[in-house]
PDB file of C-alpha atoms in Angstrom:
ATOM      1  CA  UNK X   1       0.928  17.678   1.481  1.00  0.00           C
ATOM      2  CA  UNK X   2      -1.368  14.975   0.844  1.00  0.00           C
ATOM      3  CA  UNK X   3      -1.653  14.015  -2.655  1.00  0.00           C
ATOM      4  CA  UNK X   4      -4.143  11.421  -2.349  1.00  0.00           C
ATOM      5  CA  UNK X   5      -7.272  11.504  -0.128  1.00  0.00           C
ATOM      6  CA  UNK X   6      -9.582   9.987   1.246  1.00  0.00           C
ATOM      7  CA  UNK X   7     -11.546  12.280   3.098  1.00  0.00           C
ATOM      8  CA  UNK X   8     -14.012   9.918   4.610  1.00  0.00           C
ATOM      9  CA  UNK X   9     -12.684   7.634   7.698  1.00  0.00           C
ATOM     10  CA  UNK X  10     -14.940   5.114   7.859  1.00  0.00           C
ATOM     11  CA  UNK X  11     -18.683   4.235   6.318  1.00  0.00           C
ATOM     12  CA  UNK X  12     -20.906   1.529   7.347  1.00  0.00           C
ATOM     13  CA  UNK X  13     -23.704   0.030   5.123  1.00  0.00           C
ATOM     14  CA  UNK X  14     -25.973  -2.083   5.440  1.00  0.00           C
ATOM     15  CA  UNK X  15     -25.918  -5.833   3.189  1.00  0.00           C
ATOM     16  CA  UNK X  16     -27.096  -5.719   0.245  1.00  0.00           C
ATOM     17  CA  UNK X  17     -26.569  -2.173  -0.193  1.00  0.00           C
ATOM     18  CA  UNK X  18     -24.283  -0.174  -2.354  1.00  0.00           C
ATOM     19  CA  UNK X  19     -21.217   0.674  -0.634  1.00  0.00           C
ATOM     20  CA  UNK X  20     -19.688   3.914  -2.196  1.00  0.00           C
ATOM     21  CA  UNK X  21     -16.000   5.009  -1.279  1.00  0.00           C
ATOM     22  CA  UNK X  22     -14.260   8.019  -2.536  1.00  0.00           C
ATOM     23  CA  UNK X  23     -11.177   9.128  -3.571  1.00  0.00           C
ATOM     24  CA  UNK X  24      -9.452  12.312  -4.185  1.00  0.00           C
ATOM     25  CA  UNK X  25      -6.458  13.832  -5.831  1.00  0.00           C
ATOM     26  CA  UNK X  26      -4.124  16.620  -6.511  1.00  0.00           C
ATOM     27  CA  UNK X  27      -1.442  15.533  -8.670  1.00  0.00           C
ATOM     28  CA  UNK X  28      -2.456  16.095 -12.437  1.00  0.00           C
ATOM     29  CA  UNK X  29       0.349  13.874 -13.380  1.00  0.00           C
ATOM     30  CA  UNK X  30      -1.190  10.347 -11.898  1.00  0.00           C
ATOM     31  CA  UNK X  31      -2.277   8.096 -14.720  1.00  0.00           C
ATOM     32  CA  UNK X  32      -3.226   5.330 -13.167  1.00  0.00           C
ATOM     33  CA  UNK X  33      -5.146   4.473  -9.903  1.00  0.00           C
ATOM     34  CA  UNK X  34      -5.990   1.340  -7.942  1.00  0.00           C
ATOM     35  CA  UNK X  35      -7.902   0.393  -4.579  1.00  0.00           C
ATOM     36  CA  UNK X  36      -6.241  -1.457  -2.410  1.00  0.00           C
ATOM     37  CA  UNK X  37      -8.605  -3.607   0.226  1.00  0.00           C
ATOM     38  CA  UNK X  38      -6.730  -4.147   3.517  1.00  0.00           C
ATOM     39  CA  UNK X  39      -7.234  -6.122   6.983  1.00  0.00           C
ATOM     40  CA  UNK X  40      -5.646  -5.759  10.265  1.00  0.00           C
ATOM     41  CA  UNK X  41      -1.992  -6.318  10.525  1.00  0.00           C
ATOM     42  CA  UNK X  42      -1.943  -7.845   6.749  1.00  0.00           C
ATOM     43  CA  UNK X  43      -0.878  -6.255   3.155  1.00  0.00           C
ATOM     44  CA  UNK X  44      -3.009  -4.507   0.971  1.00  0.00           C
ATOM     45  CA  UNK X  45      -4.594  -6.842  -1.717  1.00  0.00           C
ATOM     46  CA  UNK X  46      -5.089  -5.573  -4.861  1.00  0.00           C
ATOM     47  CA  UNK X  47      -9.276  -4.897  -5.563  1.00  0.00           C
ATOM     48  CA  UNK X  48      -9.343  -2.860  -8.956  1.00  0.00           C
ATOM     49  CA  UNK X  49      -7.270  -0.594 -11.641  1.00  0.00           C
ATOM     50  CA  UNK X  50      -8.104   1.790 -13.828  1.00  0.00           C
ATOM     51  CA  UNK X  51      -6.237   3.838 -16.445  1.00  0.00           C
ATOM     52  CA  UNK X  52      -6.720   7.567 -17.161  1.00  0.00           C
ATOM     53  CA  UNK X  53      -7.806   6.796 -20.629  1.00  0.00           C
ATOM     54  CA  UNK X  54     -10.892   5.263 -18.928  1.00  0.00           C
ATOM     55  CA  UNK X  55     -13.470   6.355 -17.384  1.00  0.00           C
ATOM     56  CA  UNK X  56     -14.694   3.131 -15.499  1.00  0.00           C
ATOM     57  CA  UNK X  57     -13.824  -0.441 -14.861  1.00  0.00           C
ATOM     58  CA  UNK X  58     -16.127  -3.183 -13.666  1.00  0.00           C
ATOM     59  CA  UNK X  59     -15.081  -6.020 -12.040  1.00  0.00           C
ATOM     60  CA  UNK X  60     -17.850  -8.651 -10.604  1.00  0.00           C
ATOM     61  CA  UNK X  61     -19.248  -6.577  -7.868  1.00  0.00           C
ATOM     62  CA  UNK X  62     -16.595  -3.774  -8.040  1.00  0.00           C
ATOM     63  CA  UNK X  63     -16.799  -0.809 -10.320  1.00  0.00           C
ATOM     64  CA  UNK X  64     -14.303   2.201  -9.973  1.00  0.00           C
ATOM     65  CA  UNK X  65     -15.443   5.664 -11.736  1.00  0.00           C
ATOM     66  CA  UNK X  66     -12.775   8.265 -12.288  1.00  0.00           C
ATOM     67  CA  UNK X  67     -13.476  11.872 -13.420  1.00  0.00           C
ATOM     68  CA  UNK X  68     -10.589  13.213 -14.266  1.00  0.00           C
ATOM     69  CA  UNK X  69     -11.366  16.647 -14.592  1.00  0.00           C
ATOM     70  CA  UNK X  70     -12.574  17.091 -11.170  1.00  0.00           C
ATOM     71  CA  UNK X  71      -9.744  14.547  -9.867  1.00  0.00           C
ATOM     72  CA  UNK X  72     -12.011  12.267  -8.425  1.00  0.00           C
ATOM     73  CA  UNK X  73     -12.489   8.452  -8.471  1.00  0.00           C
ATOM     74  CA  UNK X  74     -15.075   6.501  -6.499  1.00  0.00           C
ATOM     75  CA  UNK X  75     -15.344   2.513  -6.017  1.00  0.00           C
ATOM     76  CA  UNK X  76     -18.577   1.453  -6.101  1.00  0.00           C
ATOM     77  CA  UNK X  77     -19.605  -2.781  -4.131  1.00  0.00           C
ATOM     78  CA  UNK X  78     -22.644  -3.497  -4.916  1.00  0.00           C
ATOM     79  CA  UNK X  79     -24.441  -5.645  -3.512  1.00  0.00           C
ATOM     80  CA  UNK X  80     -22.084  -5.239  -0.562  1.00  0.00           C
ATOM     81  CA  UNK X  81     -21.001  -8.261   1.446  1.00  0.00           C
ATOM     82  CA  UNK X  82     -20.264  -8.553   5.333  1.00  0.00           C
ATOM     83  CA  UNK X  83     -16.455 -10.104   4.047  1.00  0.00           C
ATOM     84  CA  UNK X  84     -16.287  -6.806   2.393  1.00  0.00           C
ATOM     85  CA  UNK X  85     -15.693  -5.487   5.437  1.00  0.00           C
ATOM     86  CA  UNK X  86     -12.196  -3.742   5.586  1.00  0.00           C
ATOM     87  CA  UNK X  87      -9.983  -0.640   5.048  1.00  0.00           C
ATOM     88  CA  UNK X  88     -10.174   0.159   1.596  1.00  0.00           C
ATOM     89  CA  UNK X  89      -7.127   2.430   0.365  1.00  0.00           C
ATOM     90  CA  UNK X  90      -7.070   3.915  -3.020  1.00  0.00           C
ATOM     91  CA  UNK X  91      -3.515   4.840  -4.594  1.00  0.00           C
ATOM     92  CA  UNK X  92      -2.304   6.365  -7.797  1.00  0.00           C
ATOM     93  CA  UNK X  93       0.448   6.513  -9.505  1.00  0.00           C
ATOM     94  CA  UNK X  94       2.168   8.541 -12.338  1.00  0.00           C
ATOM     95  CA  UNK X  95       4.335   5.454 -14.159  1.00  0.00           C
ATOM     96  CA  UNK X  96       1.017   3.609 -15.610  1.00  0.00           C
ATOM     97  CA  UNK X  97       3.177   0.138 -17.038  1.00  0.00           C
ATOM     98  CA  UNK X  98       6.490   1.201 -16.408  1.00  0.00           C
ATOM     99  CA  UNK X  99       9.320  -0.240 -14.635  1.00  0.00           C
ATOM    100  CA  UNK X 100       8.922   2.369 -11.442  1.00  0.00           C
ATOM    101  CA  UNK X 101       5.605   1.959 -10.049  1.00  0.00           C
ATOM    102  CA  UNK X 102       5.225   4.036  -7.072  1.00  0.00           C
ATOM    103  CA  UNK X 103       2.351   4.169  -5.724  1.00  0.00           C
ATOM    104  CA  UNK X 104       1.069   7.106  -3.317  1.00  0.00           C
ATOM    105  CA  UNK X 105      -1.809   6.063  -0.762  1.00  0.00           C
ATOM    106  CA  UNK X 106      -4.855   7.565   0.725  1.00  0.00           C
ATOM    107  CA  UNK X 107      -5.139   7.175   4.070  1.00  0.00           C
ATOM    108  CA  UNK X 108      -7.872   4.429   3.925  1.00  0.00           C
ATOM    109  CA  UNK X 109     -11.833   4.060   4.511  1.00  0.00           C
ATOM    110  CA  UNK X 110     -12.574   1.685   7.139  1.00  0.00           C
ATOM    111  CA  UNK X 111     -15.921  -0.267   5.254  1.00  0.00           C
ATOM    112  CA  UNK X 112     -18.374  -1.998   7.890  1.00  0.00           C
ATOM    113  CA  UNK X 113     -20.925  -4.010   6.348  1.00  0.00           C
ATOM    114  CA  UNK X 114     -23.908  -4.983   8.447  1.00  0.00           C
ATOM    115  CA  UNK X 115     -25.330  -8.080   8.303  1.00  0.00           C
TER     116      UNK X 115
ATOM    117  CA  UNK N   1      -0.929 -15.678  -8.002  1.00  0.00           C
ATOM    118  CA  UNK N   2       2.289 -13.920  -7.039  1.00  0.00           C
ATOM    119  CA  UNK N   3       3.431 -14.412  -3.476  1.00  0.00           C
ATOM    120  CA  UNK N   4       5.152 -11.832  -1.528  1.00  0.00           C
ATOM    121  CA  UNK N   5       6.954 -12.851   2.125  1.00  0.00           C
ATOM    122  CA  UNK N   6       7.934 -11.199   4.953  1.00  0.00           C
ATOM    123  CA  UNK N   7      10.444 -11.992   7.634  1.00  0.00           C
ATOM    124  CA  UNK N   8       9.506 -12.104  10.448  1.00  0.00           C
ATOM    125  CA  UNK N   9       5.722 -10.800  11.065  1.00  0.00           C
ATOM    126  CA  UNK N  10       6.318  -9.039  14.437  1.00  0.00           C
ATOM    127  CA  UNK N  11       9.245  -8.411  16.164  1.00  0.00           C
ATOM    128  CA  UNK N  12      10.063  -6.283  19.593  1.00  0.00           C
ATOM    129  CA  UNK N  13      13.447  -5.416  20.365  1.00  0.00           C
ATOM    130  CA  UNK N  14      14.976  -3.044  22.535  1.00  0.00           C
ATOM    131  CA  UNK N  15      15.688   0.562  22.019  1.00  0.00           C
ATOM    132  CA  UNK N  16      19.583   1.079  20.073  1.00  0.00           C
ATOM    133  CA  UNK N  17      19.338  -2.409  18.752  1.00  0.00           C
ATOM    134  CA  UNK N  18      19.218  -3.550  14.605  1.00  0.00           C
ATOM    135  CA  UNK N  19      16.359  -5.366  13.292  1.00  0.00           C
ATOM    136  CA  UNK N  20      16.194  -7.136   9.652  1.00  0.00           C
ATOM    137  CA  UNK N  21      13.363  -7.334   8.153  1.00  0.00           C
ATOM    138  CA  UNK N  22      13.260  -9.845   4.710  1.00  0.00           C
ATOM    139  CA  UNK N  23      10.877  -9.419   1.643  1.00  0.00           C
ATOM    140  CA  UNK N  24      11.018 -12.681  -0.612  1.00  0.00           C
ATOM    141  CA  UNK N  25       8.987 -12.634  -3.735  1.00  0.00           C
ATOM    142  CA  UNK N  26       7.817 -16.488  -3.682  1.00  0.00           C
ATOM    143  CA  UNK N  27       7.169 -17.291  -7.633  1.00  0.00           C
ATOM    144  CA  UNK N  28       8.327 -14.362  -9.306  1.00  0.00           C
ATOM    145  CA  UNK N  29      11.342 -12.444  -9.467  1.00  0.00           C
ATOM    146  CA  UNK N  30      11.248  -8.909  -9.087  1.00  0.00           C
ATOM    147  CA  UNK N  31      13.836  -6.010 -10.211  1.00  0.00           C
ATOM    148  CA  UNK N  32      12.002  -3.762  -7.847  1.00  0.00           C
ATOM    149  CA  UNK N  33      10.720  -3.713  -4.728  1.00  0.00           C
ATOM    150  CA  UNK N  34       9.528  -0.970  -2.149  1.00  0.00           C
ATOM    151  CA  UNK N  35       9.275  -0.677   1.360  1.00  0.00           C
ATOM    152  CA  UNK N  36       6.179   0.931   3.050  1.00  0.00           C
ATOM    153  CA  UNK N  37       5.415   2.508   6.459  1.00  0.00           C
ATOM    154  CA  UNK N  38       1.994   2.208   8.522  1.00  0.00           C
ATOM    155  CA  UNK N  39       1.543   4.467  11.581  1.00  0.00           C
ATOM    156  CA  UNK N  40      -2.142   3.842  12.906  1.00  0.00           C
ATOM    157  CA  UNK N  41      -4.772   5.202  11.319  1.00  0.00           C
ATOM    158  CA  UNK N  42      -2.138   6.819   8.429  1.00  0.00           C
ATOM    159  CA  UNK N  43      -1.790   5.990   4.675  1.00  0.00           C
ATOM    160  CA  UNK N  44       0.717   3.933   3.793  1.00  0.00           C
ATOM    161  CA  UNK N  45       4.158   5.796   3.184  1.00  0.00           C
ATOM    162  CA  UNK N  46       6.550   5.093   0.326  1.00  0.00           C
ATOM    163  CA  UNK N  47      10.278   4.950   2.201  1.00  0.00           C
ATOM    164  CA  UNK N  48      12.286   3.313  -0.355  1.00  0.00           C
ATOM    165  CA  UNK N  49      12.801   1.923  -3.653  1.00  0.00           C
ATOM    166  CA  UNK N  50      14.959  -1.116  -3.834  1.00  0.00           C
ATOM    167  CA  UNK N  51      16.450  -1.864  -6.728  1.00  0.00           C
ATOM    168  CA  UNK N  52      18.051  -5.088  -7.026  1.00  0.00           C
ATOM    169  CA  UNK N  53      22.186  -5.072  -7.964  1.00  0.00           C
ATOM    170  CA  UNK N  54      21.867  -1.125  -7.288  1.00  0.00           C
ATOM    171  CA  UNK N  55      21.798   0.999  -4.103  1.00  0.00           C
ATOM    172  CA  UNK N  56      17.768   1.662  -2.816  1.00  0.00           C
ATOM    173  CA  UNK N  57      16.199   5.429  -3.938  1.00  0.00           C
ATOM    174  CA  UNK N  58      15.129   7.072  -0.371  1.00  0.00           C
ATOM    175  CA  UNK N  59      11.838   9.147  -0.101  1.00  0.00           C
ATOM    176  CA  UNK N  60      12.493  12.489   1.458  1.00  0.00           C
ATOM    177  CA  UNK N  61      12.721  12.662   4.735  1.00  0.00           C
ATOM    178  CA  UNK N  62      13.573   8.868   4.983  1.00  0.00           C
ATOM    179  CA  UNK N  63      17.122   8.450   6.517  1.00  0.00           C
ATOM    180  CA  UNK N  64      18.982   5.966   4.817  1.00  0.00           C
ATOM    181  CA  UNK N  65      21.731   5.401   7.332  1.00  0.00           C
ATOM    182  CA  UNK N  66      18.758   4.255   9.870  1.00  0.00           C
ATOM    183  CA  UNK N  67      17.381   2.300   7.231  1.00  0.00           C
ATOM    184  CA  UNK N  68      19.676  -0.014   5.445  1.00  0.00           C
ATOM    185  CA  UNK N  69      18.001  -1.802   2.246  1.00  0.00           C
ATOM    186  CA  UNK N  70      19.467  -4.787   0.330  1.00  0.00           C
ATOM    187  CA  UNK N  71      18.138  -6.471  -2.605  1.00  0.00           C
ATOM    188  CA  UNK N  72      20.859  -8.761  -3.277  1.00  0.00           C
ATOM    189  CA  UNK N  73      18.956 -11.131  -5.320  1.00  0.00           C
ATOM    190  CA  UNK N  74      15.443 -11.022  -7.319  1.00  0.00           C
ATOM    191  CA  UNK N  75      13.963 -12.570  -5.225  1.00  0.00           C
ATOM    192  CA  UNK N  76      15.051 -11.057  -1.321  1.00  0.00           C
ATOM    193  CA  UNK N  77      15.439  -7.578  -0.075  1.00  0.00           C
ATOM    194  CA  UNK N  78      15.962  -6.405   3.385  1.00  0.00           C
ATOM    195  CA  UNK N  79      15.140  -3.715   5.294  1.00  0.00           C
ATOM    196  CA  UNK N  80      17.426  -3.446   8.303  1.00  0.00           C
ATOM    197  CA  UNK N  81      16.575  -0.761  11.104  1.00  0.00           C
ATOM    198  CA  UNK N  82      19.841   0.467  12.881  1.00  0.00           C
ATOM    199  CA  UNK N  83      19.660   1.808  16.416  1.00  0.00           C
ATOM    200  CA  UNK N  84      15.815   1.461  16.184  1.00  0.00           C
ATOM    201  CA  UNK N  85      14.080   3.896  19.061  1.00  0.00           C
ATOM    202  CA  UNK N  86      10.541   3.399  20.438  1.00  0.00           C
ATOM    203  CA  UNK N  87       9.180   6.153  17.362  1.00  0.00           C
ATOM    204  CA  UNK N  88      10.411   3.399  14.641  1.00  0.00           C
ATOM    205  CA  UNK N  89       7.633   1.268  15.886  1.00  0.00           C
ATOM    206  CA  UNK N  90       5.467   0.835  13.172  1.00  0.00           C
ATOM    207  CA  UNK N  91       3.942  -1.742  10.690  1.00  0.00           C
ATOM    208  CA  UNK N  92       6.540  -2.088   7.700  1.00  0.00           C
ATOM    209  CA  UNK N  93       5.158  -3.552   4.657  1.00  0.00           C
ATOM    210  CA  UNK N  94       7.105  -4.386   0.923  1.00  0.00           C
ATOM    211  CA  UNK N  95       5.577  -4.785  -2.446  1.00  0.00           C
ATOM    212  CA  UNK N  96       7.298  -6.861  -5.120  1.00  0.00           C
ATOM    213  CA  UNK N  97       6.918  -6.308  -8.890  1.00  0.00           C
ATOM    214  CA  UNK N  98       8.648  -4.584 -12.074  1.00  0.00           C
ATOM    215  CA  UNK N  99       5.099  -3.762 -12.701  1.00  0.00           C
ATOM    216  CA  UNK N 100       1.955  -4.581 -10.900  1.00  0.00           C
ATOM    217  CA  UNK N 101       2.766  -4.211  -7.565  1.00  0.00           C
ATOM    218  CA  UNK N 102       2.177  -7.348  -5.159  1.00  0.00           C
ATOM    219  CA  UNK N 103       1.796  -6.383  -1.458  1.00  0.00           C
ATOM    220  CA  UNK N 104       3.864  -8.338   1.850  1.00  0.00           C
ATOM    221  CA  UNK N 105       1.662  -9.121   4.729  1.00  0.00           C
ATOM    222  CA  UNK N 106       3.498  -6.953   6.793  1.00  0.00           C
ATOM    223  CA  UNK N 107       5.767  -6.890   9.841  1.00  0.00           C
ATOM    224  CA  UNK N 108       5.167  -5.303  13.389  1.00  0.00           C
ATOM    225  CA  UNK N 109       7.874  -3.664  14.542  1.00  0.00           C
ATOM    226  CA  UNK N 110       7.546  -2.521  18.328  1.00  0.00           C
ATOM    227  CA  UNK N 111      11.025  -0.930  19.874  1.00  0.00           C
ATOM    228  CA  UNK N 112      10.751  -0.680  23.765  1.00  0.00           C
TER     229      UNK N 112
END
C-alpha cells in the first residue's frame, strides 16, 4: 500500500518553462512534506518543506503547493534549468519537528529539461 | 551544511558472505539515523531506525537478523548484511539527523 505517490514517471520540459511535478497522498496523519531532488547513484538532497499549516512555500525558483483536502502537493521550477534535471521524490512525514522523523517516499519523477 | 558519509560507495561480494556498510555524520552528531533501500525505479524504503546507545526499530517485513544495525556513537552507525544473497543487491542509503533529515550518498551493494 503506497502511501505516497507519484503517479507520473518521468516529464520532460523544455528551458525556460515551468516544470510541474505532483504528489499524492493517503495518510491523513502526514504533517509535513518535502521534495527530495536526486541523481544517479547519489542521496537525495533536500529541495523544499512545507508544513500542513501552510498552504505554499517559495523558495528562489521552487514553490511547493499543498491542498490538503484533496491530499495533494505539487512543486512548481520555474523558469526550469537543464541542471534541474533529475529524479525528484516527494516524502511526508507524520512527526513535523520531532525527534522521529520518518519519512515515507514517492517513488520519484524523473525531470528532463531540454536545452 | 551537514555532511553525511557512507562506507564504502559500492561493494560486490559473494553470495553467504557479510558486508558493513558505515554512515558517519561529518559535523553534526545525530541521535538518529535511518537506513533506506533503493531497488530500480522504486521509492526509497524506510528499513530501520537506528537509535544511538539503543537497539535499531525494524520496518515490517525488514529482517533484523539479516540486517544488523549499530549506532555505537553519534556520529557512526552500521548496517551490516549477513549471508547477503544476489536479491540483497540494492542501493542502501542513511540519513542523519534528530530532526531535519540529511541524506548519505549511498552505497551499491551487488551480491553475486
Amino acid at each position: 500500500d503506497q502511501q505516497v505517490k507519484q503517479n507520473s514517471p518521468s516529464l520532460s520540459v523544455q528551458e525556460g518553462r515551468i516544470s510541474i511535478l505532483n504528489c499524492d497522498y493517503t495518510n491523513s496523519m502526514f504533517d509535513y512534506f518535502l521534495w527530495y531532488k536526486k541523481y544517479p547513484a547519489e542521496g537525495p538532497t533536500f529541495l523544499i518543506s512545507i508544513s500542513s499549516i501552510k498552504d505554499k512555500n517559495e523558495d528562489g525558483r521552487f514553490t511547493v503547493f499543498l491542498n490538503k483536502s484533496a491530499k495533494h502537493l505539487s512543486l512548481h521550477i520555474v523558469p526550469s534549468q537543464p541542471g534541474d534535471s533529475a529524479v525528484y521524490f516527494c516524502a511526508a512525514s507524520g512527526s513535523s519537528g520531532g525527534s522521529n522523523y520518518k519519512l515515507t517516499f514517492g517513488k520519484g519523477t524523473l525531470l528532463t529539461v531540454n536545452p | 551544511g551537514a555532511v553525511v558519509s557512507q562506507h564504502p560507495s559500492w561493494v560486490i561480494c559473494k553470495s553467504g558472505t557479510s558486508v558493513k556498510i558505515e554512515c558517519r555524520s561529518l559535523d553534526f552528531q545525530a541521535t538518529t539515523m535511518f537506513w533506506y533501500r533503493q531497488f530500480p525505479k522504486q521509492s526509497l524504503m524506510l528499513m530501520a531506525t537506528s537509535n544511538e546507545g539503543s537497539k535499531a526499530t525494524y520496518e515490517q517485513g525488514v529482517e533484523k537478523d539479516k540486517f544488523l544495525i549499530n549506532h555505537a556513537s553519534l556520529t557512526l552507525s552500521t548496517l551490516t548484511v549477513t549471508s547477503a544473497h544476489p536479491e540483497d543487491s540494492s542501493f542502501y542509503i542513511c540519513s542523519a539527523g534528530d530532526g531535519e533529515q540529511f541524506f548519505g550518498p549511498g552505497t551499491r551493494l551487488t551480491v553475486l
